PDB file of C-alpha atoms in Angstrom:
ATOM      1  CA  MET A 141      -8.693 -14.539 -27.049  1.00 72.00           C
ATOM      2  CA  THR A 142      -9.239 -15.406 -23.465  1.00 80.00           C
ATOM      3  CA  ALA A 143     -11.863 -13.924 -21.175  1.00 77.00           C
ATOM      4  CA  ARG A 144     -13.434 -14.927 -17.860  1.00 73.00           C
ATOM      5  CA  ALA A 145     -16.630 -13.658 -16.243  1.00 74.00           C
ATOM      6  CA  TRP A 146     -15.739 -11.986 -13.034  1.00 71.00           C
ATOM      7  CA  HIS A 147     -17.977 -10.091 -10.478  1.00 75.00           C
ATOM      8  CA  GLY A 148     -20.273  -8.312 -12.827  1.00 68.00           C
ATOM      9  CA  GLY A 149     -17.424  -7.624 -15.370  1.00 76.00           C
ATOM     10  CA  GLU A 150     -14.776  -9.523 -17.171  1.00 86.00           C
ATOM     11  CA  LEU A 151     -11.049 -10.516 -16.992  1.00 84.00           C
ATOM     12  CA  ARG A 152      -9.535 -10.340 -20.387  1.00 88.00           C
ATOM     13  CA  TRP A 153      -6.069 -11.746 -21.184  1.00 87.00           C
ATOM     14  CA  ASN A 154      -3.708  -9.373 -23.004  1.00 87.00           C
ATOM     15  CA  ALA A 155      -1.384 -11.708 -25.015  1.00 86.00           C
ATOM     16  CA  GLU A 156       1.058  -8.840 -25.830  1.00 82.00           C
ATOM     17  CA  ASN A 157       2.070  -8.314 -22.269  1.00 81.00           C
ATOM     18  CA  GLU A 158       0.844 -11.514 -20.829  1.00 83.00           C
ATOM     19  CA  ASP A 159      -1.303  -9.874 -18.201  1.00 84.00           C
ATOM     20  CA  TRP A 160      -4.961  -9.351 -17.361  1.00 84.00           C
ATOM     21  CA  THR A 161      -7.195  -6.379 -18.000  1.00 83.00           C
ATOM     22  CA  VAL A 162     -10.248  -5.875 -15.752  1.00 82.00           C
ATOM     23  CA  LEU A 163     -13.424  -4.639 -17.329  1.00 83.00           C
ATOM     24  CA  ALA A 164     -15.611  -3.303 -14.473  1.00 80.00           C
ATOM     25  CA  PRO A 165     -18.341  -1.031 -15.756  1.00 78.00           C
ATOM     26  CA  GLY A 166     -20.159  -1.119 -12.431  1.00 74.00           C
ATOM     27  CA  ARG A 167     -17.451   1.131 -10.951  1.00 74.00           C
ATOM     28  CA  ARG A 168     -18.562   3.983 -13.056  1.00 72.00           C
ATOM     29  CA  THR A 169     -21.415   4.594 -10.682  1.00 69.00           C
ATOM     30  CA  ARG A 170     -19.386   4.656  -7.563  1.00 75.00           C
ATOM     31  CA  PRO A 171     -19.948   8.033  -5.462  1.00 73.00           C
ATOM     32  CA  HIS A 172     -17.544  10.874  -5.335  1.00 70.00           C
ATOM     33  CA  SER A 173     -17.171  13.538  -2.740  1.00 69.00           C
ATOM     34  CA  ALA A 174     -19.292  16.652  -3.431  1.00 63.00           C
ATOM     35  CA  ALA A 175     -19.573  19.838  -1.314  1.00 64.00           C
ATOM     36  CA  GLY A 176     -22.430  19.597   1.084  1.00 67.00           C
ATOM     37  CA  ALA A 177     -23.203  15.972   0.488  1.00 79.00           C
ATOM     38  CA  ALA A 178     -23.514  13.556   3.436  1.00 89.00           C
ATOM     39  CA  CYS A 179     -20.544  11.474   3.868  1.00 93.00           C
ATOM     40  CA  PRO A 180     -21.387   7.612   3.748  1.00 94.00           C
ATOM     41  CA  PHE A 181     -18.407   6.762   6.046  1.00 96.00           C
ATOM     42  CA  CYS A 182     -19.156   9.231   8.893  1.00 95.00           C
ATOM     43  CA  PRO A 183     -20.982   8.056  12.011  1.00 94.00           C
ATOM     44  CA  GLY A 184     -24.356   9.640  12.022  1.00 92.00           C
ATOM     45  CA  THR A 185     -24.686   9.720   8.134  1.00 94.00           C
ATOM     46  CA  GLU A 186     -23.066   6.360   7.532  1.00 94.00           C
ATOM     47  CA  ASP A 187     -24.496   4.320   4.727  1.00 94.00           C
ATOM     48  CA  THR A 188     -22.511   1.237   4.171  1.00 95.00           C
ATOM     49  CA  PRO A 189     -23.182  -2.546   3.949  1.00 95.00           C
ATOM     50  CA  PRO A 190     -22.949  -4.375   7.291  1.00 96.00           C
ATOM     51  CA  GLU A 191     -19.416  -4.421   8.700  1.00 96.00           C
ATOM     52  CA  THR A 192     -17.131  -7.395   8.480  1.00 97.00           C
ATOM     53  CA  TRP A 193     -14.732  -6.461  11.301  1.00 97.00           C
ATOM     54  CA  ARG A 194     -14.271  -3.662  13.849  1.00 96.00           C
ATOM     55  CA  LEU A 195     -11.705  -2.378  16.322  1.00 96.00           C
ATOM     56  CA  PRO A 196     -13.913  -1.233  19.155  1.00 94.00           C
ATOM     57  CA  GLY A 197     -13.829   2.320  20.456  1.00 87.00           C
ATOM     58  CA  ASP A 198     -14.086   3.349  24.215  1.00 84.00           C
ATOM     59  CA  GLY A 199     -17.824   3.491  23.829  1.00 81.00           C
ATOM     60  CA  PRO A 200     -20.243   1.711  21.591  1.00 84.00           C
ATOM     61  CA  GLY A 201     -18.551   3.075  18.410  1.00 90.00           C
ATOM     62  CA  TRP A 202     -15.560   1.912  16.589  1.00 96.00           C
ATOM     63  CA  ARG A 203     -11.949   3.127  16.013  1.00 96.00           C
ATOM     64  CA  VAL A 204     -11.410   1.375  12.759  1.00 98.00           C
ATOM     65  CA  HIS A 205     -13.851  -0.944  10.828  1.00 97.00           C
ATOM     66  CA  ALA A 206     -14.157  -2.684   7.587  1.00 98.00           C
ATOM     67  CA  VAL A 207     -17.172  -3.050   5.258  1.00 97.00           C
ATOM     68  CA  PRO A 208     -17.753  -4.682   1.928  1.00 95.00           C
ATOM     69  CA  ASN A 209     -17.073  -2.446  -1.087  1.00 93.00           C
ATOM     70  CA  ARG A 210     -20.508  -1.774  -2.792  1.00 90.00           C
ATOM     71  CA  TYR A 211     -18.529  -1.151  -6.048  1.00 86.00           C
ATOM     72  CA  ALA A 212     -16.223  -4.054  -5.756  1.00 85.00           C
ATOM     73  CA  LEU A 213     -13.675  -5.226  -8.208  1.00 84.00           C
ATOM     74  CA  SER A 214     -14.040  -8.828  -6.816  1.00 83.00           C
ATOM     75  CA  ASP A 215     -16.270 -10.862  -4.485  1.00 85.00           C
ATOM     76  CA  ARG A 216     -13.465 -10.147  -1.822  1.00 90.00           C
ATOM     77  CA  HIS A 217     -13.120  -6.450  -1.818  1.00 93.00           C
ATOM     78  CA  GLU A 218     -13.575  -4.429   1.379  1.00 96.00           C
ATOM     79  CA  ILE A 219     -13.114  -0.722   2.524  1.00 97.00           C
ATOM     80  CA  VAL A 220     -11.262  -0.235   5.727  1.00 98.00           C
ATOM     81  CA  ILE A 221     -12.688   3.100   7.248  1.00 98.00           C
ATOM     82  CA  GLU A 222      -9.743   4.405   9.146  1.00 98.00           C
ATOM     83  CA  SER A 223     -11.263   6.700  11.638  1.00 97.00           C
ATOM     84  CA  PRO A 224     -14.741   8.085  12.716  1.00 96.00           C
ATOM     85  CA  ARG A 225     -13.187  11.604  11.937  1.00 96.00           C
ATOM     86  CA  HIS A 226     -13.737  12.880   8.569  1.00 95.00           C
ATOM     87  CA  ASP A 227     -10.612  14.981   8.763  1.00 95.00           C
ATOM     88  CA  TRP A 228      -8.245  12.366  10.143  1.00 97.00           C
ATOM     89  CA  ASP A 229      -5.085  11.587   8.264  1.00 96.00           C
ATOM     90  CA  PHE A 230      -1.948   9.248   8.598  1.00 96.00           C
ATOM     91  CA  ALA A 231       0.355  12.367   8.729  1.00 95.00           C
ATOM     92  CA  THR A 232      -1.495  14.075  11.631  1.00 93.00           C
ATOM     93  CA  GLY A 233      -2.856  11.173  13.558  1.00 95.00           C
ATOM     94  CA  THR A 234      -1.217   9.477  16.514  1.00 96.00           C
ATOM     95  CA  GLU A 235       1.085   6.527  16.226  1.00 96.00           C
ATOM     96  CA  ALA A 236      -1.338   4.333  18.001  1.00 97.00           C
ATOM     97  CA  GLU A 237      -4.150   5.407  15.508  1.00 97.00           C
ATOM     98  CA  VAL A 238      -1.899   4.672  12.482  1.00 98.00           C
ATOM     99  CA  ALA A 239      -1.063   1.346  14.057  1.00 98.00           C
ATOM    100  CA  ASP A 240      -4.680   0.598  14.459  1.00 98.00           C
ATOM    101  CA  VAL A 241      -5.167   0.934  10.693  1.00 98.00           C
ATOM    102  CA  LEU A 242      -2.158  -1.324   9.882  1.00 98.00           C
ATOM    103  CA  THR A 243      -3.571  -3.912  12.300  1.00 98.00           C
ATOM    104  CA  ALA A 244      -6.900  -3.752  10.406  1.00 98.00           C
ATOM    105  CA  TRP A 245      -4.830  -4.367   7.170  1.00 98.00           C
ATOM    106  CA  GLN A 246      -3.375  -7.510   8.692  1.00 98.00           C
ATOM    107  CA  HIS A 247      -6.751  -8.892   9.863  1.00 98.00           C
ATOM    108  CA  ARG A 248      -8.629  -8.265   6.553  1.00 98.00           C
ATOM    109  CA  HIS A 249      -5.622  -9.580   4.586  1.00 97.00           C
ATOM    110  CA  ARG A 250      -5.852 -12.825   6.372  1.00 97.00           C
ATOM    111  CA  ALA A 251      -9.560 -13.020   6.120  1.00 97.00           C
ATOM    112  CA  LEU A 252      -9.709 -12.503   2.411  1.00 96.00           C
ATOM    113  CA  ARG A 253      -6.828 -14.881   1.604  1.00 94.00           C
ATOM    114  CA  PRO A 254      -8.762 -18.108   1.072  1.00 92.00           C
ATOM    115  CA  ALA A 255      -9.434 -18.774  -2.530  1.00 82.00           C
ATOM    116  CA  ALA A 256      -7.579 -15.724  -3.617  1.00 92.00           C
ATOM    117  CA  ALA A 257      -4.465 -15.761  -5.709  1.00 93.00           C
ATOM    118  CA  GLN A 258      -3.293 -12.595  -4.199  1.00 95.00           C
ATOM    119  CA  VAL A 259      -4.680 -10.035  -1.664  1.00 96.00           C
ATOM    120  CA  VAL A 260      -3.814  -6.339  -2.558  1.00 96.00           C
ATOM    121  CA  VAL A 261      -3.927  -3.796   0.424  1.00 98.00           C
ATOM    122  CA  PHE A 262      -3.685  -0.273  -0.814  1.00 97.00           C
ATOM    123  CA  ARG A 263      -4.483   3.428   0.192  1.00 97.00           C
ATOM    124  CA  ASN A 264      -5.245   6.204  -2.331  1.00 96.00           C
ATOM    125  CA  HIS A 265      -4.788   9.832  -1.108  1.00 96.00           C
ATOM    126  CA  GLY A 266      -5.799  12.810  -3.260  1.00 93.00           C
ATOM    127  CA  LEU A 267      -7.566  12.988  -6.596  1.00 91.00           C
ATOM    128  CA  ALA A 268      -4.388  12.283  -8.686  1.00 91.00           C
ATOM    129  CA  ALA A 269      -4.065   8.986  -6.782  1.00 91.00           C
ATOM    130  CA  GLY A 270      -7.715   7.847  -7.581  1.00 87.00           C
ATOM    131  CA  ILE A 271      -9.515   8.775  -4.422  1.00 89.00           C
ATOM    132  CA  SER A 272     -13.325   9.156  -4.825  1.00 85.00           C
ATOM    133  CA  LEU A 273     -14.461   9.825  -1.213  1.00 92.00           C
ATOM    134  CA  ALA A 274     -12.539  12.110   1.084  1.00 92.00           C
ATOM    135  CA  HIS A 275     -13.194  10.371   4.275  1.00 95.00           C
ATOM    136  CA  PRO A 276      -9.975   8.480   5.242  1.00 97.00           C
ATOM    137  CA  HIS A 277     -10.135   4.875   4.095  1.00 97.00           C
ATOM    138  CA  SER A 278      -7.949   2.141   2.410  1.00 98.00           C
ATOM    139  CA  GLN A 279      -8.922  -1.021   0.520  1.00 97.00           C
ATOM    140  CA  VAL A 280      -8.270  -4.695   0.648  1.00 97.00           C
ATOM    141  CA  ALA A 281      -8.995  -6.792  -2.487  1.00 94.00           C
ATOM    142  CA  GLY A 282      -8.656 -10.467  -3.159  1.00 93.00           C
ATOM    143  CA  LEU A 283      -7.867 -11.267  -6.707  1.00 90.00           C
ATOM    144  CA  PRO A 284      -8.313 -14.556  -8.527  1.00 88.00           C
ATOM    145  CA  VAL A 285      -5.324 -14.197 -10.605  1.00 89.00           C
ATOM    146  CA  LEU A 286      -1.554 -13.013 -10.281  1.00 93.00           C
ATOM    147  CA  SER A 287      -0.660 -10.056 -12.233  1.00 92.00           C
ATOM    148  CA  ALA A 288       2.307 -10.164 -14.686  1.00 92.00           C
ATOM    149  CA  GLY A 289       4.156  -7.762 -12.283  1.00 93.00           C
ATOM    150  CA  THR A 290       3.714  -9.923  -9.369  1.00 95.00           C
ATOM    151  CA  ARG A 291       4.835 -12.989 -11.367  1.00 95.00           C
ATOM    152  CA  ARG A 292       7.944 -11.246 -12.472  1.00 95.00           C
ATOM    153  CA  GLU A 293       8.805  -9.972  -8.808  1.00 96.00           C
ATOM    154  CA  LEU A 294       8.331 -13.655  -7.587  1.00 97.00           C
ATOM    155  CA  GLU A 295      10.575 -15.087 -10.227  1.00 97.00           C
ATOM    156  CA  THR A 296      13.247 -12.329  -9.805  1.00 97.00           C
ATOM    157  CA  ALA A 297      13.391 -12.861  -6.002  1.00 97.00           C
ATOM    158  CA  ARG A 298      13.350 -16.573  -6.345  1.00 98.00           C
ATOM    159  CA  VAL A 299      16.285 -16.705  -8.741  1.00 98.00           C
ATOM    160  CA  HIS A 300      18.225 -14.188  -6.697  1.00 97.00           C
ATOM    161  CA  HIS A 301      17.859 -16.199  -3.649  1.00 97.00           C
ATOM    162  CA  ARG A 302      18.756 -19.470  -5.420  1.00 97.00           C
ATOM    163  CA  ASP A 303      21.977 -17.895  -6.955  1.00 98.00           C
ATOM    164  CA  HIS A 304      23.098 -15.842  -4.176  1.00 97.00           C
ATOM    165  CA  GLY A 305      21.761 -17.559  -1.023  1.00 96.00           C
ATOM    166  CA  ARG A 306      19.976 -14.476   0.449  1.00 96.00           C
ATOM    167  CA  ARG A 307      16.962 -12.215  -0.255  1.00 97.00           C
ATOM    168  CA  LEU A 308      17.171  -9.445  -2.803  1.00 97.00           C
ATOM    169  CA  ALA A 309      15.354  -7.211  -0.350  1.00 97.00           C
ATOM    170  CA  ASP A 310      17.998  -7.778   2.237  1.00 97.00           C
ATOM    171  CA  GLU A 311      20.805  -6.709  -0.307  1.00 96.00           C
ATOM    172  CA  GLN A 312      18.880  -3.529  -1.157  1.00 96.00           C
ATOM    173  CA  LEU A 313      18.314  -2.554   2.388  1.00 97.00           C
ATOM    174  CA  GLU A 314      21.984  -3.191   3.295  1.00 97.00           C
ATOM    175  CA  ALA A 315      22.995  -1.066   0.173  1.00 96.00           C
ATOM    176  CA  ALA A 316      20.715   1.813   1.299  1.00 97.00           C
ATOM    177  CA  LEU A 317      22.025   1.573   4.933  1.00 97.00           C
ATOM    178  CA  SER A 318      25.684   1.415   3.912  1.00 97.00           C
ATOM    179  CA  GLU A 319      25.488   4.172   1.479  1.00 95.00           C
ATOM    180  CA  GLY A 320      23.329   6.428   3.855  1.00 96.00           C
ATOM    181  CA  LYS A 321      22.380   8.941   1.190  1.00 97.00           C
ATOM    182  CA  ARG A 322      18.920   7.420   0.451  1.00 98.00           C
ATOM    183  CA  VAL A 323      17.926   6.684   4.065  1.00 98.00           C
ATOM    184  CA  VAL A 324      14.795   8.741   5.137  1.00 98.00           C
ATOM    185  CA  PHE A 325      14.274   7.218   8.637  1.00 97.00           C
ATOM    186  CA  ALA A 326      15.817   4.374  10.673  1.00 96.00           C
ATOM    187  CA  ASP A 327      15.485   2.922  14.031  1.00 95.00           C
ATOM    188  CA  ASP A 328      15.972  -0.491  15.646  1.00 95.00           C
ATOM    189  CA  HIS A 329      12.848  -2.030  13.895  1.00 95.00           C
ATOM    190  CA  VAL A 330      12.206  -0.374  10.567  1.00 97.00           C
ATOM    191  CA  VAL A 331      13.954   1.526   7.715  1.00 98.00           C
ATOM    192  CA  ALA A 332      12.544   3.962   5.258  1.00 98.00           C
ATOM    193  CA  TYR A 333      14.516   4.716   2.159  1.00 98.00           C
ATOM    194  CA  THR A 334      14.208   5.959  -1.362  1.00 98.00           C
ATOM    195  CA  PRO A 335      14.914   3.195  -4.055  1.00 96.00           C
ATOM    196  CA  PHE A 336      17.941   3.479  -6.215  1.00 96.00           C
ATOM    197  CA  ALA A 337      15.838   3.284  -9.331  1.00 96.00           C
ATOM    198  CA  PRO A 338      12.462   4.735  -8.250  1.00 96.00           C
ATOM    199  CA  ILE A 339       9.311   4.634 -10.308  1.00 94.00           C
ATOM    200  CA  ALA A 340       8.242   8.108  -9.274  1.00 95.00           C
ATOM    201  CA  ALA A 341       9.696  11.186  -7.665  1.00 96.00           C
ATOM    202  CA  TYR A 342       9.907  10.923  -3.828  1.00 97.00           C
ATOM    203  CA  GLU A 343       8.957   7.200  -3.838  1.00 97.00           C
ATOM    204  CA  VAL A 344       9.778   5.532  -0.489  1.00 98.00           C
ATOM    205  CA  ARG A 345       9.999   2.012   0.723  1.00 98.00           C
ATOM    206  CA  ILE A 346       9.468   0.988   4.297  1.00 98.00           C
ATOM    207  CA  LEU A 347      10.526  -2.449   5.655  1.00 96.00           C
ATOM    208  CA  PRO A 348      11.379  -4.040   8.910  1.00 96.00           C
ATOM    209  CA  HIS A 349      14.994  -5.178   9.832  1.00 95.00           C
ATOM    210  CA  ARG A 350      13.644  -8.672  10.395  1.00 94.00           C
ATOM    211  CA  ALA A 351      12.551  -9.728   6.858  1.00 95.00           C
ATOM    212  CA  GLN A 352       9.638 -12.020   6.619  1.00 96.00           C
ATOM    213  CA  PRO A 353       7.442 -12.720   3.589  1.00 98.00           C
ATOM    214  CA  ASP A 354       4.037 -12.142   5.031  1.00 98.00           C
ATOM    215  CA  PHE A 355       2.833  -8.835   6.322  1.00 98.00           C
ATOM    216  CA  ALA A 356      -0.071 -10.439   8.245  1.00 97.00           C
ATOM    217  CA  THR A 357       2.423 -12.093  10.653  1.00 96.00           C
ATOM    218  CA  ALA A 358       4.296  -8.950  11.645  1.00 97.00           C
ATOM    219  CA  SER A 359       4.392  -8.538  15.414  1.00 96.00           C
ATOM    220  CA  ALA A 360       2.479  -5.831  17.240  1.00 96.00           C
ATOM    221  CA  GLY A 361       5.891  -4.178  18.049  1.00 95.00           C
ATOM    222  CA  GLU A 362       6.747  -4.099  14.322  1.00 96.00           C
ATOM    223  CA  ILE A 363       3.432  -2.725  13.419  1.00 97.00           C
ATOM    224  CA  LEU A 364       3.800   0.129  15.990  1.00 97.00           C
ATOM    225  CA  ALA A 365       7.315   0.823  14.722  1.00 97.00           C
ATOM    226  CA  THR A 366       6.102   0.837  11.075  1.00 98.00           C
ATOM    227  CA  ALA A 367       3.285   3.150  12.054  1.00 98.00           C
ATOM    228  CA  ARG A 368       5.669   5.641  13.635  1.00 97.00           C
ATOM    229  CA  CYS A 369       7.940   5.469  10.569  1.00 97.00           C
ATOM    230  CA  LEU A 370       5.107   5.809   8.102  1.00 98.00           C
ATOM    231  CA  ARG A 371       3.537   8.794  10.038  1.00 97.00           C
ATOM    232  CA  ALA A 372       6.950  10.581  10.249  1.00 97.00           C
ATOM    233  CA  VAL A 373       7.634   9.995   6.434  1.00 98.00           C
ATOM    234  CA  LEU A 374       4.178  11.208   5.400  1.00 97.00           C
ATOM    235  CA  ALA A 375       4.216  14.323   7.569  1.00 96.00           C
ATOM    236  CA  ALA A 376       7.596  15.111   6.001  1.00 97.00           C
ATOM    237  CA  LEU A 377       6.095  14.514   2.519  1.00 97.00           C
ATOM    238  CA  ARG A 378       3.196  16.924   3.388  1.00 96.00           C
ATOM    239  CA  ALA A 379       5.687  19.583   4.559  1.00 96.00           C
ATOM    240  CA  GLU A 380       7.934  19.304   1.538  1.00 97.00           C
ATOM    241  CA  LEU A 381       5.295  18.860  -1.226  1.00 97.00           C
ATOM    242  CA  ASP A 382       2.093  20.580   0.337  1.00 96.00           C
ATOM    243  CA  ASP A 383       0.211  17.374   0.905  1.00 95.00           C
ATOM    244  CA  PRO A 384       0.665  15.539  -2.377  1.00 96.00           C
ATOM    245  CA  ALA A 385      -1.472  12.840  -3.714  1.00 96.00           C
ATOM    246  CA  TYR A 386       0.014   9.476  -3.231  1.00 97.00           C
ATOM    247  CA  ASN A 387      -0.674   5.736  -3.170  1.00 97.00           C
ATOM    248  CA  ILE A 388       0.425   3.264  -0.493  1.00 98.00           C
ATOM    249  CA  VAL A 389       0.672  -0.474  -1.374  1.00 98.00           C
ATOM    250  CA  VAL A 390       1.546  -3.237   0.903  1.00 98.00           C
ATOM    251  CA  ARG A 391       4.035  -5.535  -0.929  1.00 97.00           C
ATOM    252  CA  THR A 392       3.522  -9.040   0.566  1.00 97.00           C
ATOM    253  CA  ALA A 393       3.526 -12.664  -0.290  1.00 97.00           C
ATOM    254  CA  PRO A 394       0.636 -13.907  -2.514  1.00 96.00           C
ATOM    255  CA  GLY A 395      -1.253 -16.964  -1.827  1.00 94.00           C
ATOM    256  CA  GLY A 396       0.844 -20.007  -1.352  1.00 95.00           C
ATOM    257  CA  TYR A 397       4.001 -18.004  -0.891  1.00 97.00           C
ATOM    258  CA  GLU A 398       3.382 -16.900   2.839  1.00 96.00           C
ATOM    259  CA  THR A 399       6.498 -18.786   3.973  1.00 97.00           C
ATOM    260  CA  ALA A 400       8.838 -18.400   0.952  1.00 98.00           C
ATOM    261  CA  PRO A 401      12.372 -17.711   2.136  1.00 97.00           C
ATOM    262  CA  PHE A 402      13.055 -15.297  -0.810  1.00 98.00           C
ATOM    263  CA  LEU A 403      10.249 -12.844  -0.083  1.00 98.00           C
ATOM    264  CA  ALA A 404      10.097  -9.863   2.369  1.00 98.00           C
ATOM    265  CA  TRP A 405       7.077  -7.627   2.967  1.00 98.00           C
ATOM    266  CA  SER A 406       7.290  -3.803   2.637  1.00 98.00           C
ATOM    267  CA  LEU A 407       5.207  -0.730   2.260  1.00 98.00           C
ATOM    268  CA  GLN A 408       5.693   1.139  -0.922  1.00 98.00           C
ATOM    269  CA  LEU A 409       4.827   4.911  -0.826  1.00 98.00           C
ATOM    270  CA  VAL A 410       4.389   6.544  -4.392  1.00 97.00           C
ATOM    271  CA  PRO A 411       3.616  10.243  -4.636  1.00 97.00           C
ATOM    272  CA  ARG A 412       1.649  11.288  -7.797  1.00 95.00           C
ATOM    273  CA  LEU A 413       3.606  14.248  -8.779  1.00 94.00           C
ATOM    274  CA  GLU A 414       4.104  13.849 -12.501  1.00 90.00           C
ATOM    275  CA  THR A 415       1.831  12.538 -15.316  1.00 88.00           C
ATOM    276  CA  PRO A 416       3.253   9.689 -17.330  1.00 87.00           C
ATOM    277  CA  ALA A 417       3.722  10.621 -20.975  1.00 86.00           C
ATOM    278  CA  GLY A 418       4.405   8.920 -24.445  1.00 91.00           C
ATOM    279  CA  LEU A 419       7.861   7.564 -23.550  1.00 84.00           C
ATOM    280  CA  GLU A 420       6.523   5.753 -20.362  1.00 86.00           C
ATOM    281  CA  LEU A 421       3.498   4.458 -22.274  1.00 85.00           C
ATOM    282  CA  ALA A 422       5.620   3.222 -25.244  1.00 89.00           C
ATOM    283  CA  THR A 423       8.328   1.563 -23.178  1.00 86.00           C
ATOM    284  CA  GLY A 424       6.994   1.094 -19.640  1.00 84.00           C
ATOM    285  CA  VAL A 425      10.198   2.874 -18.368  1.00 88.00           C
ATOM    286  CA  PRO A 426       9.508   5.278 -15.514  1.00 89.00           C
ATOM    287  CA  VAL A 427      10.871   8.876 -15.888  1.00 90.00           C
ATOM    288  CA  THR A 428      11.342  11.046 -12.696  1.00 91.00           C
ATOM    289  CA  THR A 429      12.894  14.515 -12.517  1.00 91.00           C
ATOM    290  CA  VAL A 430      14.031  14.193  -8.815  1.00 95.00           C
ATOM    291  CA  SER A 431      16.897  11.917  -7.878  1.00 96.00           C
ATOM    292  CA  PRO A 432      16.291   9.643  -4.848  1.00 96.00           C
ATOM    293  CA  GLU A 433      19.301  11.062  -3.013  1.00 97.00           C
ATOM    294  CA  HIS A 434      17.887  14.577  -3.283  1.00 97.00           C
ATOM    295  CA  ALA A 435      14.325  13.381  -2.209  1.00 97.00           C
ATOM    296  CA  ALA A 436      15.886  11.453   0.745  1.00 98.00           C
ATOM    297  CA  ALA A 437      17.838  14.332   1.979  1.00 97.00           C
ATOM    298  CA  ARG A 438      14.924  16.710   1.900  1.00 97.00           C
ATOM    299  CA  LEU A 439      12.559  14.033   3.643  1.00 97.00           C
ATOM    300  CA  ARG A 440      15.410  13.201   6.163  1.00 97.00           C
ATOM    301  CA  THR A 441      15.893  16.707   7.186  1.00 96.00           C
ATOM    302  CA  LEU A 442      12.142  17.242   7.815  1.00 96.00           C
ATOM    303  CA  VAL A 443      11.920  14.025   9.857  1.00 95.00           C
ATOM    304  CA  GLY A 444      14.791  14.964  11.890  1.00 85.00           C
ATOM    305  CA  SER A 445      13.511  18.470  12.522  1.00 76.00           C
ATOM    306  CA  ALA A 446      10.097  16.950  13.688  1.00 70.00           C
ATOM    307  CA  GLU A 447      11.792  14.474  15.911  1.00 72.00           C
ATOM    308  CA  ALA A 448      13.891  17.346  17.474  1.00 57.00           C
ATOM    309  CA  ARG A 449      10.905  19.333  18.477  1.00 61.00           C
TER     310      ARG A 449
END
């Protein structure tokens, strides 16, 4: 049995699935939103460690800033507080405001990369997605190991590129565009589509036409286009499913693979509409009751209606 001390807890190796399990007992004490309680992320009642980065506001305040996570999973784990406004959200914010958050993700991803095997950028929305505090925020965590899932994805992408001379991500994007039924949003810069074999109902992938492995190197124009697309998709998802819980994950190159020609960054949006049951636990095979073609058609209609107004 293999175990490593890690930031107040342990990493334990699971020989059955060749992956790590994190034991983090300190996270049991992290705060949760309570009616009437002061928000530790709101200006005026803010109670956080000293900030590590900020995007300044028009006055002395900030538009977006990052702070260390008090209940961290590693020594490189930060919170990106996305707005001074407690009621702000990606689906209702402006394109520029969403782009500010994506820019913050880029900055903190670059900052936490040294000595990390991979840096994970993610956003939880809603109780079913694991949110603990309601104030809009996302997280950036540097991990000292590669997960089994990341290792499998790297090998699959590498072998596909070796055997076919092109990225797997490029083929998947071309298939979605040529078929058309799974496209939710498309412009000259980015595309949002539902995967052919989704892991959850209404899962959406967002990626630029110009494939590149490292999210942190995306241009300002690509970030703004991605923000426009993400905002439109989330507004459609909110209208279709009454503001469901979801997770957003930035899929980007891990440490040492930032220039790998077989990788392409993307955003993965996974609504939390169904609870995994015994079959999923026993096999690891996702089960979803909504086809990606139906989900895309519903979201595409709502995106188009919003753009027409």
